[in-house]
mmCIF file with all atom_site columns, C-alpha atoms in Angstrom:
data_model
loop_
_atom_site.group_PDB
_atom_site.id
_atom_site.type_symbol
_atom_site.label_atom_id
_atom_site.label_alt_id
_atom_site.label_comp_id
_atom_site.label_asym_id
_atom_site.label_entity_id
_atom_site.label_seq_id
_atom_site.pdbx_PDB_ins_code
_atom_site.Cartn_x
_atom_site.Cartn_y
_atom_site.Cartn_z
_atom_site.occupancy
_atom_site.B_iso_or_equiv
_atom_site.pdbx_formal_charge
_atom_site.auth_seq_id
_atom_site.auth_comp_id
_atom_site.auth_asym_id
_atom_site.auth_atom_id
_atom_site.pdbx_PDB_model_num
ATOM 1   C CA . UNK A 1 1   ? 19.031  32.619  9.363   1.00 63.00 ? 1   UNK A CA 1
ATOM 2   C CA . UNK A 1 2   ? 18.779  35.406  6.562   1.00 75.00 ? 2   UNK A CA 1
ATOM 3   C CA . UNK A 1 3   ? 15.595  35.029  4.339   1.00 80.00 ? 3   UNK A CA 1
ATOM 4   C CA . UNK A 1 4   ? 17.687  34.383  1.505   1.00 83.00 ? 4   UNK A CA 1
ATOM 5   C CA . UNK A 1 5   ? 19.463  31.133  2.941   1.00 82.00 ? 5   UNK A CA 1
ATOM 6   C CA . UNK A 1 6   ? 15.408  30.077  3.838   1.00 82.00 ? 6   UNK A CA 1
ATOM 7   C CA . UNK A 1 7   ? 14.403  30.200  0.427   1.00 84.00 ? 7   UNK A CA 1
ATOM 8   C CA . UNK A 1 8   ? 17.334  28.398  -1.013  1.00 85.00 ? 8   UNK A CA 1
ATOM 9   C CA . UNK A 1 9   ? 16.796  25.674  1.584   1.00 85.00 ? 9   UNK A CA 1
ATOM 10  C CA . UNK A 1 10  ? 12.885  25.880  0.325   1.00 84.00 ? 10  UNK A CA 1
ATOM 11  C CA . UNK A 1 11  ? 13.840  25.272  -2.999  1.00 86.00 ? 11  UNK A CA 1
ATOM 12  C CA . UNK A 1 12  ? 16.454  22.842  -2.685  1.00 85.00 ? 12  UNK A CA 1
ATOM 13  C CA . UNK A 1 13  ? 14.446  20.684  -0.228  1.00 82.00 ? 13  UNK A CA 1
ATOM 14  C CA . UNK A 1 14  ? 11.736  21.078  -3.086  1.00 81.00 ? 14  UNK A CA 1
ATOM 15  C CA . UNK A 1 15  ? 14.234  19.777  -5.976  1.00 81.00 ? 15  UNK A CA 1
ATOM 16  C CA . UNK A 1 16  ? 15.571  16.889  -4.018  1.00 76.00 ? 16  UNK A CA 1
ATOM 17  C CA . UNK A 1 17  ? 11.951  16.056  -3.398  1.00 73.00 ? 17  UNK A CA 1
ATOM 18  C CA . UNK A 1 18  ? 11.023  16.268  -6.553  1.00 71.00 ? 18  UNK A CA 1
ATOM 19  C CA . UNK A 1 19  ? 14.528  14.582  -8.235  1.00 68.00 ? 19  UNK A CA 1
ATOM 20  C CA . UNK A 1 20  ? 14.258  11.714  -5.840  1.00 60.00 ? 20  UNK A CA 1
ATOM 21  C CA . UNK A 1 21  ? 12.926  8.240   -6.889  1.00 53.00 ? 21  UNK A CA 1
ATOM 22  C CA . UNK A 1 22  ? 13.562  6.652   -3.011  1.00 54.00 ? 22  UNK A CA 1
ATOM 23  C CA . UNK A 1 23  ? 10.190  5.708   -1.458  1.00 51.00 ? 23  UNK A CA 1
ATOM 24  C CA . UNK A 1 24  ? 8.726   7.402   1.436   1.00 52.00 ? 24  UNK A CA 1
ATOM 25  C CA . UNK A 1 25  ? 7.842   5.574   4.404   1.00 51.00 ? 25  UNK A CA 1
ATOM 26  C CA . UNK A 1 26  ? 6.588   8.463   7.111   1.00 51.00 ? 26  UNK A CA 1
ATOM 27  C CA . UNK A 1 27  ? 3.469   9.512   5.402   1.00 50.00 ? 27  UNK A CA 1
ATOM 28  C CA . UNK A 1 28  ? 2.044   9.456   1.678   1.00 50.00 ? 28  UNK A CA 1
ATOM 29  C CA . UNK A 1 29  ? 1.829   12.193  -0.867  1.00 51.00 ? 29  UNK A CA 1
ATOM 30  C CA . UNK A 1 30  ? -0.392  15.492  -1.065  1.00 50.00 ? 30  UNK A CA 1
ATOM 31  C CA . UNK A 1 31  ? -3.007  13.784  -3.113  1.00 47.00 ? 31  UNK A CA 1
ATOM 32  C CA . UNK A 1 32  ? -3.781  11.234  -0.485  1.00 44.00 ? 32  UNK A CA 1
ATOM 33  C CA . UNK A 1 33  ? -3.249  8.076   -2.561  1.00 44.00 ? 33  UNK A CA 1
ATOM 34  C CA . UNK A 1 34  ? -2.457  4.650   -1.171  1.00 43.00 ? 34  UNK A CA 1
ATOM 35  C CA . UNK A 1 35  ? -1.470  3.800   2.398   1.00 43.00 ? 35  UNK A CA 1
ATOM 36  C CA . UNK A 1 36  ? -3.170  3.137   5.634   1.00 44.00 ? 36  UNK A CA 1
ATOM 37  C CA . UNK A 1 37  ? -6.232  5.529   6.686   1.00 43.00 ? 37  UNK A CA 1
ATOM 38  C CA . UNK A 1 38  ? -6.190  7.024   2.568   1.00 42.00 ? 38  UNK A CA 1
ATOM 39  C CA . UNK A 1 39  ? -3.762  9.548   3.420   1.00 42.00 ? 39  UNK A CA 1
ATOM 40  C CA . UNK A 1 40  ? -2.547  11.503  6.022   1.00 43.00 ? 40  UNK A CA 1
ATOM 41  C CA . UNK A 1 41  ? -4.405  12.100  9.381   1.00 44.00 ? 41  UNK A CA 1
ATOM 42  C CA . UNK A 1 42  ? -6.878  10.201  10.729  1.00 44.00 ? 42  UNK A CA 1
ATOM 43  C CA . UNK A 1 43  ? -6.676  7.182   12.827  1.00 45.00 ? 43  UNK A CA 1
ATOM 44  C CA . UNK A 1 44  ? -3.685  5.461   11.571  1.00 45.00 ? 44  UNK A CA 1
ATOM 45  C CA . UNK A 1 45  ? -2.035  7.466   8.702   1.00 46.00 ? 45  UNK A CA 1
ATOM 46  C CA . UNK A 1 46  ? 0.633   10.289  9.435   1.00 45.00 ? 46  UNK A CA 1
ATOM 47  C CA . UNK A 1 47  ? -0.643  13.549  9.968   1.00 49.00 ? 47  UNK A CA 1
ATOM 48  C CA . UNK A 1 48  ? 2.375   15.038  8.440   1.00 51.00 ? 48  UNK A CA 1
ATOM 49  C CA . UNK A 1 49  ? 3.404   16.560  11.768  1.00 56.00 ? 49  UNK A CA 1
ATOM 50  C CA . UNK A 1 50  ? 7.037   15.517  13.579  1.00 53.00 ? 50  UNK A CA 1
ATOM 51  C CA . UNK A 1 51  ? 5.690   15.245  16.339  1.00 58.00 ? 51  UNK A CA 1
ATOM 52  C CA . UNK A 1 52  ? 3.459   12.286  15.145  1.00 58.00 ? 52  UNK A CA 1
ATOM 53  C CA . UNK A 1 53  ? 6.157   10.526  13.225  1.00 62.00 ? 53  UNK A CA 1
ATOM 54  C CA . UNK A 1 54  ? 6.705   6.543   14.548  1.00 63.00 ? 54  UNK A CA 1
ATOM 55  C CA . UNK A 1 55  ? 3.425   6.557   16.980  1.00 61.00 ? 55  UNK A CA 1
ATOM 56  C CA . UNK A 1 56  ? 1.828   3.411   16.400  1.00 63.00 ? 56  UNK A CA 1
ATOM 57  C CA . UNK A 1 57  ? -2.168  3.233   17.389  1.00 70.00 ? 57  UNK A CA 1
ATOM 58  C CA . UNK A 1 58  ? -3.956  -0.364  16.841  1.00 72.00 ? 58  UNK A CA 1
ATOM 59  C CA . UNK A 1 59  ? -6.679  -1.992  18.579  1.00 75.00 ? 59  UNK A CA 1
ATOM 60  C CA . UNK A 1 60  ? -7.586  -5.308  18.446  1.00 75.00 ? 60  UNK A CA 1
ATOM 61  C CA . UNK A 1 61  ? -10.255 -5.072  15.775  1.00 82.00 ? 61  UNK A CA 1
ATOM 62  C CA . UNK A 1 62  ? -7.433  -3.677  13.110  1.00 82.00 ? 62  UNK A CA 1
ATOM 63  C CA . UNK A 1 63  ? -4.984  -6.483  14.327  1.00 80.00 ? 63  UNK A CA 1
ATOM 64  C CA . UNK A 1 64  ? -7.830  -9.200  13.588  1.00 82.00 ? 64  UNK A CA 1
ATOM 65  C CA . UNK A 1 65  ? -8.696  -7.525  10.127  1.00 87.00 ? 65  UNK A CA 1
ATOM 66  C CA . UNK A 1 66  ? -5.188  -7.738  9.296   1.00 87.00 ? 66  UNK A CA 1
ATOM 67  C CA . UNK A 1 67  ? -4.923  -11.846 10.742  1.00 87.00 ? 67  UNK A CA 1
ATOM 68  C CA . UNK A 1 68  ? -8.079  -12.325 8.741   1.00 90.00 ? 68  UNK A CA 1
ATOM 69  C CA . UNK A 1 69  ? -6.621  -10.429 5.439   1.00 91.00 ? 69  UNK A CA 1
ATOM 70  C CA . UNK A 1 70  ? -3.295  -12.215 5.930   1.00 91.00 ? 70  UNK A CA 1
ATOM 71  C CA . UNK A 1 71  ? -5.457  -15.935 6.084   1.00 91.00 ? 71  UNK A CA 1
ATOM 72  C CA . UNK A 1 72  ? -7.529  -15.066 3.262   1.00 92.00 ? 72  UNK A CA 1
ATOM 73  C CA . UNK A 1 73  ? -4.939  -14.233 0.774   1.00 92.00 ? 73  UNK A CA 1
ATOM 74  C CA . UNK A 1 74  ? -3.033  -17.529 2.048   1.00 92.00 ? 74  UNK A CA 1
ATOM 75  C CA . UNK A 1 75  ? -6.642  -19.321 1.261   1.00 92.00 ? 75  UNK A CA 1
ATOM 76  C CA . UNK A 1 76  ? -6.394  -17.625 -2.113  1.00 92.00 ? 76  UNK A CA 1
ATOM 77  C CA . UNK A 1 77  ? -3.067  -18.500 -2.963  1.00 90.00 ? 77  UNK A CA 1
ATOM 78  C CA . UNK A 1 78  ? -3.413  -22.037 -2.087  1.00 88.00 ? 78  UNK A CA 1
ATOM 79  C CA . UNK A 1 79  ? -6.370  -21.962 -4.334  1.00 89.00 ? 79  UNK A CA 1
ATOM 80  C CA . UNK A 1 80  ? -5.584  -20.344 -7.199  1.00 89.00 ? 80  UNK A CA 1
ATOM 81  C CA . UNK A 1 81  ? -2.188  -19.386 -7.575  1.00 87.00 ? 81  UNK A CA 1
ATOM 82  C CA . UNK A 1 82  ? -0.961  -23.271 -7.535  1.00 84.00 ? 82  UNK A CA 1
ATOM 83  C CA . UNK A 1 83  ? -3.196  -23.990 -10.472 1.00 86.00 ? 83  UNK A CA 1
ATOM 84  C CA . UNK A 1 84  ? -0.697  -23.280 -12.866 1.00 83.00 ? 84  UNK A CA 1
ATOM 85  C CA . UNK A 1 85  ? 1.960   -25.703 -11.394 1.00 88.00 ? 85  UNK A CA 1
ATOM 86  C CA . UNK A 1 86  ? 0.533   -29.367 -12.737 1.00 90.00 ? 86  UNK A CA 1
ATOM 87  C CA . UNK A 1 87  ? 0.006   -27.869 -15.783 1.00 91.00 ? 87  UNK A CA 1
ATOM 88  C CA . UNK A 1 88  ? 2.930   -25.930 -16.375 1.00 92.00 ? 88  UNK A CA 1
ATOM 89  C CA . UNK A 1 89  ? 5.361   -29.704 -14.954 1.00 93.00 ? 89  UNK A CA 1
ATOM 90  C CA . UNK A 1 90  ? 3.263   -31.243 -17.544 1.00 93.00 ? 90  UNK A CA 1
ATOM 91  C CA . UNK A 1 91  ? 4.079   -28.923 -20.361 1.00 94.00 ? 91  UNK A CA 1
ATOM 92  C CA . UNK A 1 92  ? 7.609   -28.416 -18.884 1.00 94.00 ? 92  UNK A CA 1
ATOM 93  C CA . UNK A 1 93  ? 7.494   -32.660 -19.276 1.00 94.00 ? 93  UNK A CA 1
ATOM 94  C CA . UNK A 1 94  ? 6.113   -33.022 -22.555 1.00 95.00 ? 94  UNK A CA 1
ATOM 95  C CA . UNK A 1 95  ? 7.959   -30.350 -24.711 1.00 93.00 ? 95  UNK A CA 1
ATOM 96  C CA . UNK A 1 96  ? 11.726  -31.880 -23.072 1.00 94.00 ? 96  UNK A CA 1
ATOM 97  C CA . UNK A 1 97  ? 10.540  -35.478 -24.212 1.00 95.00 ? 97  UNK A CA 1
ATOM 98  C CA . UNK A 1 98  ? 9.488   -34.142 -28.180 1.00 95.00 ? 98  UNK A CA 1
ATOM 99  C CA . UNK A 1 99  ? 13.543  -32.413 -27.560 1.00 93.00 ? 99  UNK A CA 1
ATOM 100 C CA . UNK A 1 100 ? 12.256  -28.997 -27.139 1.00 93.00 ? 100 UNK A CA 1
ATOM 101 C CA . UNK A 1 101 ? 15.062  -27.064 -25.441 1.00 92.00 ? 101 UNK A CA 1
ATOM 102 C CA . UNK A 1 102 ? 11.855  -24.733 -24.128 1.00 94.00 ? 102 UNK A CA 1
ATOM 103 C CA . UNK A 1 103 ? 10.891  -27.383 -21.756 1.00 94.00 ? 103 UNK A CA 1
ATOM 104 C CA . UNK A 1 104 ? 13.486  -27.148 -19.432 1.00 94.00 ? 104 UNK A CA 1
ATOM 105 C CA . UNK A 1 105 ? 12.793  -23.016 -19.520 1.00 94.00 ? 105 UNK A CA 1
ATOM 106 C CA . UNK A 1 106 ? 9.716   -23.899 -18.681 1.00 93.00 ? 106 UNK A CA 1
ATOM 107 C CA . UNK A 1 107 ? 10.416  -26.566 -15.894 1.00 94.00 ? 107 UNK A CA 1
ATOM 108 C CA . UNK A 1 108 ? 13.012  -23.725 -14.646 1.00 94.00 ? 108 UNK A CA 1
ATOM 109 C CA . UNK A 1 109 ? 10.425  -20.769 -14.429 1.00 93.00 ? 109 UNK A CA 1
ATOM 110 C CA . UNK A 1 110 ? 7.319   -23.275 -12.521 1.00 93.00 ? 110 UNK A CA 1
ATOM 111 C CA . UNK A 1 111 ? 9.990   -24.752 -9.982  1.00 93.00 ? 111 UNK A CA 1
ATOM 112 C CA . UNK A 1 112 ? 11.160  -20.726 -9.191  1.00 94.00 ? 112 UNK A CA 1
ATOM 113 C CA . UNK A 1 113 ? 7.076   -19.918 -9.442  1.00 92.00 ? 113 UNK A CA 1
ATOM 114 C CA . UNK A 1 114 ? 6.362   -22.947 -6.959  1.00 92.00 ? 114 UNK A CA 1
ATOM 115 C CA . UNK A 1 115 ? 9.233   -21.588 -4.612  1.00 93.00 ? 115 UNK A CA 1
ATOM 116 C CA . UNK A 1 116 ? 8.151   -18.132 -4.089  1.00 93.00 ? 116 UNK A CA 1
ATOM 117 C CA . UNK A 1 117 ? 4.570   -18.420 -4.279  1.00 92.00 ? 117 UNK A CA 1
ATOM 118 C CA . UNK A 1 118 ? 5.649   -21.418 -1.190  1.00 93.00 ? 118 UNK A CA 1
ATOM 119 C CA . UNK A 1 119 ? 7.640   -18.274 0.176   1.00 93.00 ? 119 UNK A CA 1
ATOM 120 C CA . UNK A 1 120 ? 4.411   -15.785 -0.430  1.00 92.00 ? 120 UNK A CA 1
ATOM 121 C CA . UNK A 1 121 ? 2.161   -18.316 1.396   1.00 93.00 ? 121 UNK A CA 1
ATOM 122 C CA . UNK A 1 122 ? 4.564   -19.113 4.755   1.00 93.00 ? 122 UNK A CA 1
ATOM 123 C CA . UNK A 1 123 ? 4.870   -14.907 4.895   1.00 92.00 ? 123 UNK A CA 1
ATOM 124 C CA . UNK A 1 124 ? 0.711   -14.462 4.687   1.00 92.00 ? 124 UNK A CA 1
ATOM 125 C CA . UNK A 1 125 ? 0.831   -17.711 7.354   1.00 91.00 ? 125 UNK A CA 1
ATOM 126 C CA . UNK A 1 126 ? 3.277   -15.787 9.780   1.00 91.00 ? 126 UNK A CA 1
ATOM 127 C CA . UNK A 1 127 ? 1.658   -12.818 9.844   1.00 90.00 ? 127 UNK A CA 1
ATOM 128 C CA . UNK A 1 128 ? -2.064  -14.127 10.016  1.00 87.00 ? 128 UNK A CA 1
ATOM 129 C CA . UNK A 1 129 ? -0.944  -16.712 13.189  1.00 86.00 ? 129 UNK A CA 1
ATOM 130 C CA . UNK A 1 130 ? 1.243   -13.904 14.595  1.00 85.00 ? 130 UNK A CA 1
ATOM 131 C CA . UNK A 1 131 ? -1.859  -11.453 14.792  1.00 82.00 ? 131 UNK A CA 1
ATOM 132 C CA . UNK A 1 132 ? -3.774  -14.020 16.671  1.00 75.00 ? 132 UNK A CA 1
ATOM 133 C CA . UNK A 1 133 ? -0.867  -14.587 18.879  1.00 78.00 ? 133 UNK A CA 1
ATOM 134 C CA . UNK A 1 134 ? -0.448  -10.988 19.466  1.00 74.00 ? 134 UNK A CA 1
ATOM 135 C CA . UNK A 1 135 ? -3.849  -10.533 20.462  1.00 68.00 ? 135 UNK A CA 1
ATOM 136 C CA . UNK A 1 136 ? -4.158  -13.542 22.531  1.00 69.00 ? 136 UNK A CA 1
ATOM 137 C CA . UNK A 1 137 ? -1.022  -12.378 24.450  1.00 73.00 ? 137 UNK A CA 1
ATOM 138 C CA . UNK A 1 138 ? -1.861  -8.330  25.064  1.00 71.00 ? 138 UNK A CA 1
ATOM 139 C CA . UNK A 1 139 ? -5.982  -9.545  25.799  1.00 68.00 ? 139 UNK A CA 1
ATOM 140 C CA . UNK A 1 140 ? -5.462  -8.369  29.478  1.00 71.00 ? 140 UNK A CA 1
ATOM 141 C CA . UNK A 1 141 ? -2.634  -5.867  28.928  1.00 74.00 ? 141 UNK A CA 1
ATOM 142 C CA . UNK A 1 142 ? -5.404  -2.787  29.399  1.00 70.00 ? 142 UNK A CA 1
ATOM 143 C CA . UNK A 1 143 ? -6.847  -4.507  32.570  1.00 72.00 ? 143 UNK A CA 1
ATOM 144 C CA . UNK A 1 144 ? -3.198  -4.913  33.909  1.00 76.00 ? 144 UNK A CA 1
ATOM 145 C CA . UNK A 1 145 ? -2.570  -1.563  33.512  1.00 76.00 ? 145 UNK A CA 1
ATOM 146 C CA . UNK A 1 146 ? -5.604  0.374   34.363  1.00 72.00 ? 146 UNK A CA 1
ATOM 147 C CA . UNK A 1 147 ? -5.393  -1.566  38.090  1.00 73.00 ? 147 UNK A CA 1
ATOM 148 C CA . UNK A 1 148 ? -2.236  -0.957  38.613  1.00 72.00 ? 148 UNK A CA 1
ATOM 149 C CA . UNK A 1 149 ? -2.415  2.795   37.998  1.00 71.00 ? 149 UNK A CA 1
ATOM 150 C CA . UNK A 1 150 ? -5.719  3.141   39.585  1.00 67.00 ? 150 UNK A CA 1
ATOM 151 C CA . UNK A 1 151 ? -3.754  1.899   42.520  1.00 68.00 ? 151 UNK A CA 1
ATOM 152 C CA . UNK A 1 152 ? -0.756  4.282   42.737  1.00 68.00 ? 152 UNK A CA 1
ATOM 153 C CA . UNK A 1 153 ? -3.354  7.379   42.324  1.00 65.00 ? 153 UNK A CA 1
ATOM 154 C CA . UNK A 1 154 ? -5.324  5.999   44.900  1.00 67.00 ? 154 UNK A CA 1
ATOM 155 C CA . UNK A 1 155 ? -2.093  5.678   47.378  1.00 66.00 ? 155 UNK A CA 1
ATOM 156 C CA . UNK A 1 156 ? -0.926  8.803   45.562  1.00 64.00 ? 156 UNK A CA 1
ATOM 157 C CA . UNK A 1 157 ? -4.461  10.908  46.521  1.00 62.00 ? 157 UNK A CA 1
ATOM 158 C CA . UNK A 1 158 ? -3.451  9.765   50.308  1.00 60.00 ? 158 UNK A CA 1
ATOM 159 C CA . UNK A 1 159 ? -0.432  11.497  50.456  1.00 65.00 ? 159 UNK A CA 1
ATOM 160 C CA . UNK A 1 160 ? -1.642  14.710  48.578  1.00 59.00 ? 160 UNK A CA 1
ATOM 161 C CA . UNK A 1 161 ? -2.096  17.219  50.798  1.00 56.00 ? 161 UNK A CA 1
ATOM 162 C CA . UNK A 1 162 ? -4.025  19.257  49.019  1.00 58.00 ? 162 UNK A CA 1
ATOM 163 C CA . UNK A 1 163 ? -6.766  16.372  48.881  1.00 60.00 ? 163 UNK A CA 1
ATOM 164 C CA . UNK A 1 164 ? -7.677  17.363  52.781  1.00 62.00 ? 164 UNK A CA 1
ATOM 165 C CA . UNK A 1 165 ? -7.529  20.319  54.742  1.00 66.00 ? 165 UNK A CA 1
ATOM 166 C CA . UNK A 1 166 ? -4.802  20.044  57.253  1.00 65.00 ? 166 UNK A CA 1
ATOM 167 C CA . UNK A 1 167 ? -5.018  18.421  60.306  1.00 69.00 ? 167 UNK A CA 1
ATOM 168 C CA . UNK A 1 168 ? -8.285  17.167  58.672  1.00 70.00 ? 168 UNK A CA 1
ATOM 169 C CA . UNK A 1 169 ? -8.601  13.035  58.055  1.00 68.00 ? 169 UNK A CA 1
ATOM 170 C CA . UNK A 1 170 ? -8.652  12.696  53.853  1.00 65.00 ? 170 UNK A CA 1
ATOM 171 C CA . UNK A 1 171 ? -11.549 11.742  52.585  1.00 68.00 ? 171 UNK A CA 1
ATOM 172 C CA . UNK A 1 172 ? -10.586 10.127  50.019  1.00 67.00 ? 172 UNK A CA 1
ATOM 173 C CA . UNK A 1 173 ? -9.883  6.807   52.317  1.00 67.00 ? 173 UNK A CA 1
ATOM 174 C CA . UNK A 1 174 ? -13.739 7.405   53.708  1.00 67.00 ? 174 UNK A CA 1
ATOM 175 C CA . UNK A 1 175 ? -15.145 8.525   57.367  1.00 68.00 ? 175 UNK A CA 1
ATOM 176 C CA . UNK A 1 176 ? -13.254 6.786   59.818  1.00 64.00 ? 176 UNK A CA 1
ATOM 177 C CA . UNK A 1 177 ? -15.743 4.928   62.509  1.00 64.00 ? 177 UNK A CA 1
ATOM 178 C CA . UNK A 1 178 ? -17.501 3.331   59.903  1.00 61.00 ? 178 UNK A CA 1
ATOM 179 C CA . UNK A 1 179 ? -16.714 -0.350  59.050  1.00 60.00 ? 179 UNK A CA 1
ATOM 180 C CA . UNK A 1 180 ? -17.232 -1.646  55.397  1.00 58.00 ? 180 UNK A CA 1
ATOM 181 C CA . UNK A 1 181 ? -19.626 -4.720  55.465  1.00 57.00 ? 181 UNK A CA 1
#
């Protein structure tokens, strides 16, 4: 590729960039605002780097933060977020009795407020009990897999010849003679 053609790919890539109002879900922007981690790198954010893209890293204690974020803002909904509801019916109630025609906007926009915020609160539920479910089911995953691979080296070390000189017993199964109590 001619440096010419490089720089006109630079500076399209760079206009597009710039031109484009779609939302960027790989990583966040220079200045390190919003997203997981603040910002590229780190633990959990993208480091900017293809090689990094789509590699997911969580332990338990970010999936139970998450459950516990999840059942708090369900806690807060159901608290405060209903509040408006009675009151708003009541209104709604009142004005369409005296023949306002704004009571039945009102009556409209609480029913559609009830519904999502209903909507908002089964999402934060799904996500909170699915985070507890998702722990309780991968608990023993690391156990699982650190035996079993601690197993094949060990049969893998056996056949290795390199692990004993030849026509020398390995040692990595112990002196023979002796019996394990």
């Amino acid at each position: 590729m001619a440096w010419d053609e490089w720089e006109q790919l630079k500076a399209e890539a760079l206009r597009q960039r710039q031109d484009s109002a779609h939302m960027r879900l790989n990583g966040t922007d220079a200045g390190g605002a919003g997203g997981v981690g603040g910002g590229g790198g780190g633990a959990h954010g993208s480091s900017g780097a293809p090689g990094t893209y789509g590699v997911l890293k969580t332990s338990q204690k970010d999936l139970a933060a998450l459950g516990r974020s999840a059942h708090t803002l369900y806690n807060d909904l159901w608290d405060r977020a209903r509040v408006a509801v009675p009151t708003s019916d009541s209104a709604a109630t009142d004005l369409t009795q005296q023949g306002f025609a704004l009571g039945a906007g009102l009556q409209h926009v609480s029913t559609r407020w009830e519904e999502q915020l209903k909507s908002l609160m089964d999402a934060c539920a799904h996500i909170a009990n699915h985070m507890h479910v998702t722990r309780a089911l991968h608990d023993g995953d690391d156990g699982y897999i650190a035996r079993r691979t601690s197993s094949i080296a060990l049969l893998d070390a056996g056949f290795d010849e390199r692990v004993g000189a030849p026509g020398r017993p390995n040692g990595v199964y112990g002196e023979q003679g002796k019996k394990k109590e």
